[in-house]
Amino acid sequence: MTLLEGVRKGVRGAAWYLRALLGEDAYDKYAAHHASIHAQPGAEPVMTEREFWRDQTDRQDKNPQGRCC
C-alpha cells in the first residue's frame, strides 16, 4: 500500500465514522432494513429520503428526548 492509498483509506474511514456519528446514514439503514423485512409483494413501499427525514423530525418533535438541539 502506498502512502496515497493509505491516506485515501484513512479519509474514507473518517468520513464513514462522522457520517454515522451525525446520523446521516439513518436513511440508508432504514432502506436496507425495510427491504429485508418488507420484501413480500404488496408490502408498503419504502419512503423517499425526503419523506423519511420529515417523518423522523415529526416523531422527534412529538416525543422530545435528550438531544443537543
N, CA, C and O atoms as a Tripos MOL2 file, in Angstrom:
@<TRIPOS>MOLECULE
protein
  276   275    69     0     0
PROTEIN
NO_CHARGES

@<TRIPOS>ATOM
      1 N           0.8560   -1.1750    0.0000 N.3       1 MET1
      2 CA          0.0000    0.0000    0.0000 C.3       1 MET1
      3 C           0.9010    1.2360    0.0000 C.2       1 MET1
      4 O           1.8270    1.3590    0.8010 O.2       1 MET1
      5 N           0.6030    2.1220   -0.9030 N.am      2 THR2
      6 CA          1.3870    3.3450   -0.9810 C.3       2 THR2
      7 C           0.8530    4.3480    0.0450 C.2       2 THR2
      8 O          -0.2130    4.1560    0.6300 O.2       2 THR2
      9 N           1.5970    5.3880    0.2400 N.am      3 LEU3
     10 CA          1.1990    6.4280    1.1790 C.3       3 LEU3
     11 C          -0.1230    7.0650    0.7580 C.2       3 LEU3
     12 O          -0.9910    7.3070    1.5970 O.2       3 LEU3
     13 N          -0.2780    7.3360   -0.5280 N.am      4 LEU4
     14 CA         -1.5090    7.9520   -1.0310 C.3       4 LEU4
     15 C          -2.7180    7.0420   -0.7950 C.2       4 LEU4
     16 O          -3.7830    7.5180   -0.4030 O.2       4 LEU4
     17 N          -2.5590    5.7350   -1.0320 N.am      5 GLU5
     18 CA         -3.6530    4.7940   -0.7800 C.3       5 GLU5
     19 C          -4.0080    4.7680    0.7040 C.2       5 GLU5
     20 O          -5.1840    4.6900    1.0600 O.2       5 GLU5
     21 N          -3.0110    4.8330    1.5560 N.am      6 GLY6
     22 CA         -3.2460    4.8510    2.9920 C.3       6 GLY6
     23 C          -3.9950    6.0960    3.4400 C.2       6 GLY6
     24 O          -4.8840    6.0220    4.2880 O.2       6 GLY6
     25 N          -3.6380    7.2320    2.8710 N.am      7 VAL7
     26 CA         -4.3210    8.4870    3.1970 C.3       7 VAL7
     27 C          -5.7670    8.4260    2.7270 C.2       7 VAL7
     28 O          -6.6770    8.8230    3.4550 O.2       7 VAL7
     29 N          -5.9830    7.9290    1.5090 N.am      8 ARG8
     30 CA         -7.3480    7.8190    0.9950 C.3       8 ARG8
     31 C          -8.1950    6.8910    1.8790 C.2       8 ARG8
     32 O          -9.3460    7.2000    2.1880 O.2       8 ARG8
     33 N          -7.6250    5.7770    2.2740 N.am      9 LYS9
     34 CA         -8.3440    4.8360    3.1360 C.3       9 LYS9
     35 C          -8.6740    5.4930    4.4760 C.2       9 LYS9
     36 O          -9.7680    5.3020    5.0070 O.2       9 LYS9
     37 N          -7.7520    6.2510    5.0140 N.am     10 GLY10
     38 CA         -7.9910    6.9480    6.2730 C.3      10 GLY10
     39 C          -9.0790    8.0050    6.1540 C.2      10 GLY10
     40 O          -9.9170    8.1390    7.0460 O.2      10 GLY10
     41 N          -9.0710    8.7480    5.0680 N.am     11 VAL11
     42 CA        -10.0930    9.7820    4.8500 C.3      11 VAL11
     43 C         -11.4620    9.1380    4.6820 C.2      11 VAL11
     44 O         -12.4450    9.6240    5.2430 O.2      11 VAL11
     45 N         -11.5410    8.0410    3.9110 N.am     12 ARG12
     46 CA        -12.8250    7.3380    3.7500 C.3      12 ARG12
     47 C         -13.3310    6.8160    5.0860 C.2      12 ARG12
     48 O         -14.5270    6.8890    5.3700 O.2      12 ARG12
     49 N         -12.4280    6.2910    5.9060 N.am     13 GLY13
     50 CA        -12.8150    5.7970    7.2220 C.3      13 GLY13
     51 C         -13.3160    6.9180    8.1260 C.2      13 GLY13
     52 O         -14.3080    6.7510    8.8360 O.2      13 GLY13
     53 N         -12.6400    8.0460    8.0990 N.am     14 ALA14
     54 CA        -13.0600    9.1890    8.9100 C.3      14 ALA14
     55 C         -14.4090    9.7190    8.4370 C.2      14 ALA14
     56 O         -15.2570   10.0790    9.2540 O.2      14 ALA14
     57 N         -14.6120    9.7670    7.1260 N.am     15 ALA15
     58 CA        -15.8980   10.2330    6.5840 C.3      15 ALA15
     59 C         -17.0160    9.2820    6.9800 C.2      15 ALA15
     60 O         -18.1030    9.7260    7.3500 O.2      15 ALA15
     61 N         -16.7640    7.9770    6.9070 N.am     16 TRP16
     62 CA        -17.7650    6.9860    7.3080 C.3      16 TRP16
     63 C         -18.1180    7.1600    8.7850 C.2      16 TRP16
     64 O         -19.2920    7.1290    9.1560 O.2      16 TRP16
     65 N         -17.1000    7.3410    9.6210 N.am     17 TYR17
     66 CA        -17.3190    7.4940   11.0570 C.3      17 TYR17
     67 C         -18.1330    8.7470   11.3630 C.2      17 TYR17
     68 O         -19.0840    8.6870   12.1430 O.2      17 TYR17
     69 N         -17.7770    9.8740   10.7660 N.am     18 LEU18
     70 CA        -18.5020   11.1190   11.0110 C.3      18 LEU18
     71 C         -19.9370   11.0360   10.5070 C.2      18 LEU18
     72 O         -20.8510   11.5510   11.1520 O.2      18 LEU18
     73 N         -20.1430   10.3980    9.3690 N.am     19 ARG19
     74 CA        -21.4920   10.2450    8.8230 C.3      19 ARG19
     75 C         -22.3630    9.4310    9.7800 C.2      19 ARG19
     76 O         -23.5240    9.7690   10.0140 O.2      19 ARG19
     77 N         -21.7970    8.3620   10.3260 N.am     20 ALA20
     78 CA        -22.5370    7.5390   11.2840 C.3      20 ALA20
     79 C         -22.7590    8.2940   12.5890 C.2      20 ALA20
     80 O         -23.8390    8.2130   13.1750 O.2      20 ALA20
     81 N         -21.7620    9.0160   13.0430 N.am     21 LEU21
     82 CA        -21.8570    9.7660   14.2900 C.3      21 LEU21
     83 C         -22.9300   10.8400   14.2240 C.2      21 LEU21
     84 O         -23.6430   11.0650   15.2020 O.2      21 LEU21
     85 N         -23.0490   11.5010   13.0920 N.am     22 LEU22
     86 CA        -24.0230   12.5720   12.9290 C.3      22 LEU22
     87 C         -25.4070   12.0730   12.5230 C.2      22 LEU22
     88 O         -26.3560   12.8560   12.4800 O.2      22 LEU22
     89 N         -25.5340   10.7940   12.2280 N.am     23 GLY23
     90 CA        -26.8340   10.2230   11.8940 C.3      23 GLY23
     91 C         -27.2190   10.3550   10.4410 C.2      23 GLY23
     92 O         -28.3710   10.1080   10.0840 O.2      23 GLY23
     93 N         -26.2850   10.7380    9.5940 N.am     24 GLU24
     94 CA        -26.5970   10.9090    8.1790 C.3      24 GLU24
     95 C         -26.8770    9.5820    7.4870 C.2      24 GLU24
     96 O         -27.4590    9.5670    6.4030 O.2      24 GLU24
     97 N         -26.4760    8.4710    8.0920 N.am     25 ASP25
     98 CA        -26.7030    7.1720    7.4800 C.3      25 ASP25
     99 C         -28.0280    6.5450    7.9080 C.2      25 ASP25
    100 O         -28.2810    5.3780    7.6090 O.2      25 ASP25
    101 N         -28.8690    7.2960    8.5960 N.am     26 ALA26
    102 CA        -30.1320    6.7640    9.1050 C.3      26 ALA26
    103 C         -31.0440    6.3100    7.9690 C.2      26 ALA26
    104 O         -31.6780    5.2600    8.0770 O.2      26 ALA26
    105 N         -31.1230    7.0730    6.8920 N.am     27 TYR27
    106 CA        -31.9910    6.6740    5.7860 C.3      27 TYR27
    107 C         -31.4750    5.4020    5.1220 C.2      27 TYR27
    108 O         -32.2620    4.5240    4.7710 O.2      27 TYR27
    109 N         -30.1680    5.2970    4.9480 N.am     28 ASP28
    110 CA        -29.5950    4.0890    4.3450 C.3      28 ASP28
    111 C         -29.9230    2.8640    5.1930 C.2      28 ASP28
    112 O         -30.2660    1.8100    4.6580 O.2      28 ASP28
    113 N         -29.8180    3.0000    6.5060 N.am     29 LYS29
    114 CA        -30.1580    1.8940    7.4050 C.3      29 LYS29
    115 C         -31.6420    1.5600    7.3200 C.2      29 LYS29
    116 O         -32.0160    0.3870    7.2980 O.2      29 LYS29
    117 N         -32.4900    2.5880    7.2720 N.am     30 TYR30
    118 CA        -33.9310    2.3800    7.1460 C.3      30 TYR30
    119 C         -34.2510    1.6300    5.8580 C.2      30 TYR30
    120 O         -34.9970    0.6510    5.8840 O.2      30 TYR30
    121 N         -33.6980    2.0740    4.7360 N.am     31 ALA31
    122 CA        -33.9930    1.4530    3.4470 C.3      31 ALA31
    123 C         -33.5400   -0.0050    3.4180 C.2      31 ALA31
    124 O         -34.2530   -0.8640    2.8990 O.2      31 ALA31
    125 N         -32.3690   -0.2890    3.9680 N.am     32 ALA32
    126 CA        -31.8750   -1.6640    3.9960 C.3      32 ALA32
    127 C         -32.7620   -2.5320    4.8910 C.2      32 ALA32
    128 O         -33.0970   -3.6610    4.5300 O.2      32 ALA32
    129 N         -33.1350   -2.0100    6.0410 N.am     33 HIS33
    130 CA        -33.9990   -2.7530    6.9590 C.3      33 HIS33
    131 C         -35.3670   -2.9920    6.3270 C.2      33 HIS33
    132 O         -35.8910   -4.1040    6.3870 O.2      33 HIS33
    133 N         -35.9360   -1.9740    5.7320 N.am     34 HIS34
    134 CA        -37.2540   -2.0890    5.1080 C.3      34 HIS34
    135 C         -37.2190   -3.1130    3.9780 C.2      34 HIS34
    136 O         -38.1520   -3.9010    3.8290 O.2      34 HIS34
    137 N         -36.1680   -3.1080    3.1910 N.am     35 ALA35
    138 CA        -36.0590   -4.0470    2.0830 C.3      35 ALA35
    139 C         -35.9590   -5.4900    2.5790 C.2      35 ALA35
    140 O         -36.4900   -6.4030    1.9470 O.2      35 ALA35
    141 N         -35.2810   -5.6950    3.7060 N.am     36 SER36
    142 CA        -35.1340   -7.0560    4.2200 C.3      36 SER36
    143 C         -36.4020   -7.5510    4.9100 C.2      36 SER36
    144 O         -36.7050   -8.7420    4.8390 O.2      36 SER36
    145 N         -37.1460   -6.6800    5.5700 N.am     37 ILE37
    146 CA        -38.3420   -7.0800    6.3040 C.3      37 ILE37
    147 C         -39.5730   -7.1150    5.4050 C.2      37 ILE37
    148 O         -40.3750   -8.0440    5.4940 O.2      37 ILE37
    149 N         -39.7300   -6.1300    4.5530 N.am     38 HIS38
    150 CA        -40.9380   -5.9770    3.7380 C.3      38 HIS38
    151 C         -40.6920   -6.3790    2.2860 C.2      38 HIS38
    152 O         -41.0890   -5.6620    1.3680 O.2      38 HIS38
    153 N         -40.0490   -7.5040    2.0770 N.am     39 ALA39
    154 CA        -39.7160   -7.9320    0.7170 C.3      39 ALA39
    155 C         -40.8860   -8.6200    0.0170 C.2      39 ALA39
    156 O         -40.7950   -8.9100   -1.1760 O.2      39 ALA39
    157 N         -41.9880   -8.8880    0.7310 N.am     40 GLN40
    158 CA        -43.1140   -9.5840    0.1100 C.3      40 GLN40
    159 C         -43.8580   -8.6550   -0.8440 C.2      40 GLN40
    160 O         -43.8330   -7.4340   -0.6890 O.2      40 GLN40
    161 N         -44.5140   -9.2480   -1.8230 N.am     41 PRO41
    162 CA        -45.3380   -8.4280   -2.7230 C.3      41 PRO41
    163 C         -46.5080   -7.8160   -1.9600 C.2      41 PRO41
    164 O         -47.0780   -8.4550   -1.0740 O.2      41 PRO41
    165 N         -46.8620   -6.5990   -2.2970 N.am     42 GLY42
    166 CA        -47.9690   -5.9180   -1.6420 C.3      42 GLY42
    167 C         -47.5880   -5.2280   -0.3500 C.2      42 GLY42
    168 O         -48.4440   -4.6260    0.2990 O.2      42 GLY42
    169 N         -46.3280   -5.3000    0.0400 N.am     43 ALA43
    170 CA        -45.8900   -4.6290    1.2710 C.3      43 ALA43
    171 C         -45.8420   -3.1240    1.0290 C.2      43 ALA43
    172 O         -45.7830   -2.6630   -0.1100 O.2      43 ALA43
    173 N         -45.8670   -2.3790    2.1130 N.am     44 GLU44
    174 CA        -45.8400   -0.9200    1.9670 C.3      44 GLU44
    175 C         -44.5290   -0.4780    1.3180 C.2      44 GLU44
    176 O         -43.4760   -1.0560    1.5880 O.2      44 GLU44
    177 N         -44.5900    0.5450    0.4660 N.am     45 PRO45
    178 CA        -43.3880    0.9910   -0.2490 C.3      45 PRO45
    179 C         -42.4210    1.7270    0.6820 C.2      45 PRO45
    180 O         -42.8130    2.2490    1.7260 O.2      45 PRO45
    181 N         -41.1830    1.7540    0.2860 N.am     46 VAL46
    182 CA        -40.1500    2.4620    1.0440 C.3      46 VAL46
    183 C         -40.3970    3.9580    0.8990 C.2      46 VAL46
    184 O         -40.6670    4.4430   -0.1990 O.2      46 VAL46
    185 N         -40.3040    4.6930    2.0120 N.am     47 MET47
    186 CA        -40.4370    6.1400    1.9480 C.3      47 MET47
    187 C         -39.2710    6.7210    1.1660 C.2      47 MET47
    188 O         -38.1750    6.1600    1.1620 O.2      47 MET47
    189 N         -39.5060    7.8310    0.5140 N.am     48 THR48
    190 CA        -38.3980    8.5370   -0.1190 C.3      48 THR48
    191 C         -37.5290    9.1250    0.9890 C.2      48 THR48
    192 O         -37.9400    9.1790    2.1480 O.2      48 THR48
    193 N         -36.3470    9.5590    0.6300 N.am     49 GLU49
    194 CA        -35.4550   10.1240    1.6440 C.3      49 GLU49
    195 C         -36.0740   11.3710    2.2740 C.2      49 GLU49
    196 O         -35.9600   11.5880    3.4810 O.2      49 GLU49
    197 N         -36.7220   12.1790    1.4560 N.am     50 ARG50
    198 CA        -37.3700   13.3900    1.9730 C.3      50 ARG50
    199 C         -38.4900   13.0320    2.9500 C.2      50 ARG50
    200 O         -38.6030   13.6500    4.0080 O.2      50 ARG50
    201 N         -39.3190   12.0410    2.6060 N.am     51 GLU51
    202 CA        -40.3990   11.6010    3.4970 C.3      51 GLU51
    203 C         -39.8380   11.0360    4.7950 C.2      51 GLU51
    204 O         -40.3840   11.2760    5.8720 O.2      51 GLU51
    205 N         -38.7500   10.2880    4.6880 N.am     52 PHE52
    206 CA        -38.1280    9.6990    5.8770 C.3      52 PHE52
    207 C         -37.6740   10.7780    6.8610 C.2      52 PHE52
    208 O         -37.9670   10.6940    8.0540 O.2      52 PHE52
    209 N         -36.9640   11.7840    6.3650 N.am     53 TRP53
    210 CA        -36.4580   12.8280    7.2540 C.3      53 TRP53
    211 C         -37.5970   13.6610    7.8350 C.2      53 TRP53
    212 O         -37.5200   14.0810    8.9900 O.2      53 TRP53
    213 N         -38.6480   13.9090    7.0610 N.am     54 ARG54
    214 CA        -39.8140   14.6360    7.5790 C.3      54 ARG54
    215 C         -40.4780   13.8270    8.6970 C.2      54 ARG54
    216 O         -40.8430   14.3790    9.7340 O.2      54 ARG54
    217 N         -40.6320   12.5220    8.4820 N.am     55 ASP55
    218 CA        -41.2340   11.6420    9.4840 C.3      55 ASP55
    219 C         -40.3800   11.5960   10.7470 C.2      55 ASP55
    220 O         -40.9040   11.6530   11.8600 O.2      55 ASP55
    221 N         -39.0750   11.4940   10.5730 N.am     56 GLN56
    222 CA        -38.1870   11.4390   11.7390 C.3      56 GLN56
    223 C         -38.2500   12.7480   12.5270 C.2      56 GLN56
    224 O         -38.2910   12.7230   13.7580 O.2      56 GLN56
    225 N         -38.2570   13.8710   11.8470 N.am     57 THR57
    226 CA        -38.3540   15.1680   12.5160 C.3      57 THR57
    227 C         -39.6740   15.3010   13.2590 C.2      57 THR57
    228 O         -39.7100   15.7810   14.3910 O.2      57 THR57
    229 N         -40.7610   14.8730   12.6190 N.am     58 ASP58
    230 CA        -42.0740   14.9320   13.2690 C.3      58 ASP58
    231 C         -42.1160   14.0570   14.5200 C.2      58 ASP58
    232 O         -42.6600   14.4650   15.5460 O.2      58 ASP58
    233 N         -41.5420   12.8500   14.4350 N.am     59 ARG59
    234 CA        -41.5190   11.9690   15.6070 C.3      59 ARG59
    235 C         -40.6870   12.5750   16.7400 C.2      59 ARG59
    236 O         -41.0660   12.4630   17.9050 O.2      59 ARG59
    237 N         -39.5780   13.2040   16.4220 N.am     60 GLN60
    238 CA        -38.7500   13.8280   17.4510 C.3      60 GLN60
    239 C         -39.4590   15.0140   18.0860 C.2      60 GLN60
    240 O         -39.3100   15.2530   19.2840 O.2      60 GLN60
    241 N         -40.2280   15.7600   17.3020 N.am     61 ASP61
    242 CA        -40.9550   16.8970   17.8500 C.3      61 ASP61
    243 C         -42.0930   16.4480   18.7700 C.2      61 ASP61
    244 O         -42.3720   17.1010   19.7760 O.2      61 ASP61
    245 N         -42.7480   15.3360   18.4310 N.am     62 LYS62
    246 CA        -43.8370   14.8200   19.2480 C.3      62 LYS62
    247 C         -43.3430   14.1620   20.5300 C.2      62 LYS62
    248 O         -44.0430   14.1640   21.5420 O.2      62 LYS62
    249 N         -42.1560   13.6070   20.4870 N.am     63 ASN63
    250 CA        -41.5960   12.8850   21.6370 C.3      63 ASN63
    251 C         -40.1680   13.3340   21.8770 C.2      63 ASN63
    252 O         -39.2340   12.5920   21.5720 O.2      63 ASN63
    253 N         -39.9740   14.5400   22.4210 N.am     64 PRO64
    254 CA        -38.6060   15.0360   22.6120 C.3      64 PRO64
    255 C         -37.8590   14.2150   23.6540 C.2      64 PRO64
    256 O         -38.3880   13.8970   24.7190 O.2      64 PRO64
    257 N         -36.6570   13.8900   23.3320 N.am     65 GLN65
    258 CA        -35.7820   13.1500   24.2300 C.3      65 GLN65
    259 C         -34.4830   13.9170   24.3510 C.2      65 GLN65
    260 O         -34.3140   14.9640   23.7270 O.2      65 GLN65
    261 N         -33.5850   13.4110   25.1370 N.am     66 GLY66
    262 CA        -32.3080   14.0770   25.3030 C.3      66 GLY66
    263 C         -31.5480   14.1760   23.9950 C.2      66 GLY66
    264 O         -31.1110   13.1630   23.4480 O.2      66 GLY66
    265 N         -31.3910   15.3700   23.5000 N.am     67 ARG67
    266 CA        -30.6040   15.6230   22.2870 C.3      67 ARG67
    267 C         -30.0220   17.0190   22.3970 C.2      67 ARG67
    268 O         -30.4470   17.8180   23.2330 O.2      67 ARG67
    269 N         -29.0710   17.3000   21.5700 N.am     68 CYS68
    270 CA        -28.3370   18.5590   21.7180 C.3      68 CYS68
    271 C         -29.1600   19.7830   21.3340 C.2      68 CYS68
    272 O         -28.9760   20.8430   21.9310 O.2      68 CYS68
    273 N         -30.0610   19.6760   20.3590 N.am     69 CYS69
    274 CA        -30.7630   20.8680   19.8660 C.3      69 CYS69
    275 C         -32.2660   20.7040   19.8940 C.2      69 CYS69
    276 O         -32.9930   21.6200   19.5100 O.2      69 CYS69
@<TRIPOS>BOND
     1     1     2 1
     2     2     3 1
     3     3     4 2
     4     3     5 am
     5     5     6 1
     6     6     7 1
     7     7     8 2
     8     7     9 am
     9     9    10 1
    10    10    11 1
    11    11    12 2
    12    11    13 am
    13    13    14 1
    14    14    15 1
    15    15    16 2
    16    15    17 am
    17    17    18 1
    18    18    19 1
    19    19    20 2
    20    19    21 am
    21    21    22 1
    22    22    23 1
    23    23    24 2
    24    23    25 am
    25    25    26 1
    26    26    27 1
    27    27    28 2
    28    27    29 am
    29    29    30 1
    30    30    31 1
    31    31    32 2
    32    31    33 am
    33    33    34 1
    34    34    35 1
    35    35    36 2
    36    35    37 am
    37    37    38 1
    38    38    39 1
    39    39    40 2
    40    39    41 am
    41    41    42 1
    42    42    43 1
    43    43    44 2
    44    43    45 am
    45    45    46 1
    46    46    47 1
    47    47    48 2
    48    47    49 am
    49    49    50 1
    50    50    51 1
    51    51    52 2
    52    51    53 am
    53    53    54 1
    54    54    55 1
    55    55    56 2
    56    55    57 am
    57    57    58 1
    58    58    59 1
    59    59    60 2
    60    59    61 am
    61    61    62 1
    62    62    63 1
    63    63    64 2
    64    63    65 am
    65    65    66 1
    66    66    67 1
    67    67    68 2
    68    67    69 am
    69    69    70 1
    70    70    71 1
    71    71    72 2
    72    71    73 am
    73    73    74 1
    74    74    75 1
    75    75    76 2
    76    75    77 am
    77    77    78 1
    78    78    79 1
    79    79    80 2
    80    79    81 am
    81    81    82 1
    82    82    83 1
    83    83    84 2
    84    83    85 am
    85    85    86 1
    86    86    87 1
    87    87    88 2
    88    87    89 am
    89    89    90 1
    90    90    91 1
    91    91    92 2
    92    91    93 am
    93    93    94 1
    94    94    95 1
    95    95    96 2
    96    95    97 am
    97    97    98 1
    98    98    99 1
    99    99   100 2
   100    99   101 am
   101   101   102 1
   102   102   103 1
   103   103   104 2
   104   103   105 am
   105   105   106 1
   106   106   107 1
   107   107   108 2
   108   107   109 am
   109   109   110 1
   110   110   111 1
   111   111   112 2
   112   111   113 am
   113   113   114 1
   114   114   115 1
   115   115   116 2
   116   115   117 am
   117   117   118 1
   118   118   119 1
   119   119   120 2
   120   119   121 am
   121   121   122 1
   122   122   123 1
   123   123   124 2
   124   123   125 am
   125   125   126 1
   126   126   127 1
   127   127   128 2
   128   127   129 am
   129   129   130 1
   130   130   131 1
   131   131   132 2
   132   131   133 am
   133   133   134 1
   134   134   135 1
   135   135   136 2
   136   135   137 am
   137   137   138 1
   138   138   139 1
   139   139   140 2
   140   139   141 am
   141   141   142 1
   142   142   143 1
   143   143   144 2
   144   143   145 am
   145   145   146 1
   146   146   147 1
   147   147   148 2
   148   147   149 am
   149   149   150 1
   150   150   151 1
   151   151   152 2
   152   151   153 am
   153   153   154 1
   154   154   155 1
   155   155   156 2
   156   155   157 am
   157   157   158 1
   158   158   159 1
   159   159   160 2
   160   159   161 am
   161   161   162 1
   162   162   163 1
   163   163   164 2
   164   163   165 am
   165   165   166 1
   166   166   167 1
   167   167   168 2
   168   167   169 am
   169   169   170 1
   170   170   171 1
   171   171   172 2
   172   171   173 am
   173   173   174 1
   174   174   175 1
   175   175   176 2
   176   175   177 am
   177   177   178 1
   178   178   179 1
   179   179   180 2
   180   179   181 am
   181   181   182 1
   182   182   183 1
   183   183   184 2
   184   183   185 am
   185   185   186 1
   186   186   187 1
   187   187   188 2
   188   187   189 am
   189   189   190 1
   190   190   191 1
   191   191   192 2
   192   191   193 am
   193   193   194 1
   194   194   195 1
   195   195   196 2
   196   195   197 am
   197   197   198 1
   198   198   199 1
   199   199   200 2
   200   199   201 am
   201   201   202 1
   202   202   203 1
   203   203   204 2
   204   203   205 am
   205   205   206 1
   206   206   207 1
   207   207   208 2
   208   207   209 am
   209   209   210 1
   210   210   211 1
   211   211   212 2
   212   211   213 am
   213   213   214 1
   214   214   215 1
   215   215   216 2
   216   215   217 am
   217   217   218 1
   218   218   219 1
   219   219   220 2
   220   219   221 am
   221   221   222 1
   222   222   223 1
   223   223   224 2
   224   223   225 am
   225   225   226 1
   226   226   227 1
   227   227   228 2
   228   227   229 am
   229   229   230 1
   230   230   231 1
   231   231   232 2
   232   231   233 am
   233   233   234 1
   234   234   235 1
   235   235   236 2
   236   235   237 am
   237   237   238 1
   238   238   239 1
   239   239   240 2
   240   239   241 am
   241   241   242 1
   242   242   243 1
   243   243   244 2
   244   243   245 am
   245   245   246 1
   246   246   247 1
   247   247   248 2
   248   247   249 am
   249   249   250 1
   250   250   251 1
   251   251   252 2
   252   251   253 am
   253   253   254 1
   254   254   255 1
   255   255   256 2
   256   255   257 am
   257   257   258 1
   258   258   259 1
   259   259   260 2
   260   259   261 am
   261   261   262 1
   262   262   263 1
   263   263   264 2
   264   263   265 am
   265   265   266 1
   266   266   267 1
   267   267   268 2
   268   267   269 am
   269   269   270 1
   270   270   271 1
   271   271   272 2
   272   271   273 am
   273   273   274 1
   274   274   275 1
   275   275   276 2
@<TRIPOS>SUBSTRUCTURE
     1 MET1         2 RESIDUE 1 A MET
     2 THR2         6 RESIDUE 1 A THR
     3 LEU3        10 RESIDUE 1 A LEU
     4 LEU4        14 RESIDUE 1 A LEU
     5 GLU5        18 RESIDUE 1 A GLU
     6 GLY6        22 RESIDUE 1 A GLY
     7 VAL7        26 RESIDUE 1 A VAL
     8 ARG8        30 RESIDUE 1 A ARG
     9 LYS9        34 RESIDUE 1 A LYS
    10 GLY10       38 RESIDUE 1 A GLY
    11 VAL11       42 RESIDUE 1 A VAL
    12 ARG12       46 RESIDUE 1 A ARG
    13 GLY13       50 RESIDUE 1 A GLY
    14 ALA14       54 RESIDUE 1 A ALA
    15 ALA15       58 RESIDUE 1 A ALA
    16 TRP16       62 RESIDUE 1 A TRP
    17 TYR17       66 RESIDUE 1 A TYR
    18 LEU18       70 RESIDUE 1 A LEU
    19 ARG19       74 RESIDUE 1 A ARG
    20 ALA20       78 RESIDUE 1 A ALA
    21 LEU21       82 RESIDUE 1 A LEU
    22 LEU22       86 RESIDUE 1 A LEU
    23 GLY23       90 RESIDUE 1 A GLY
    24 GLU24       94 RESIDUE 1 A GLU
    25 ASP25       98 RESIDUE 1 A ASP
    26 ALA26      102 RESIDUE 1 A ALA
    27 TYR27      106 RESIDUE 1 A TYR
    28 ASP28      110 RESIDUE 1 A ASP
    29 LYS29      114 RESIDUE 1 A LYS
    30 TYR30      118 RESIDUE 1 A TYR
    31 ALA31      122 RESIDUE 1 A ALA
    32 ALA32      126 RESIDUE 1 A ALA
    33 HIS33      130 RESIDUE 1 A HIS
    34 HIS34      134 RESIDUE 1 A HIS
    35 ALA35      138 RESIDUE 1 A ALA
    36 SER36      142 RESIDUE 1 A SER
    37 ILE37      146 RESIDUE 1 A ILE
    38 HIS38      150 RESIDUE 1 A HIS
    39 ALA39      154 RESIDUE 1 A ALA
    40 GLN40      158 RESIDUE 1 A GLN
    41 PRO41      162 RESIDUE 1 A PRO
    42 GLY42      166 RESIDUE 1 A GLY
    43 ALA43      170 RESIDUE 1 A ALA
    44 GLU44      174 RESIDUE 1 A GLU
    45 PRO45      178 RESIDUE 1 A PRO
    46 VAL46      182 RESIDUE 1 A VAL
    47 MET47      186 RESIDUE 1 A MET
    48 THR48      190 RESIDUE 1 A THR
    49 GLU49      194 RESIDUE 1 A GLU
    50 ARG50      198 RESIDUE 1 A ARG
    51 GLU51      202 RESIDUE 1 A GLU
    52 PHE52      206 RESIDUE 1 A PHE
    53 TRP53      210 RESIDUE 1 A TRP
    54 ARG54      214 RESIDUE 1 A ARG
    55 ASP55      218 RESIDUE 1 A ASP
    56 GLN56      222 RESIDUE 1 A GLN
    57 THR57      226 RESIDUE 1 A THR
    58 ASP58      230 RESIDUE 1 A ASP
    59 ARG59      234 RESIDUE 1 A ARG
    60 GLN60      238 RESIDUE 1 A GLN
    61 ASP61      242 RESIDUE 1 A ASP
    62 LYS62      246 RESIDUE 1 A LYS
    63 ASN63      250 RESIDUE 1 A ASN
    64 PRO64      254 RESIDUE 1 A PRO
    65 GLN65      258 RESIDUE 1 A GLN
    66 GLY66      262 RESIDUE 1 A GLY
    67 ARG67      266 RESIDUE 1 A ARG
    68 CYS68      270 RESIDUE 1 A CYS
    69 CYS69      274 RESIDUE 1 A CYS
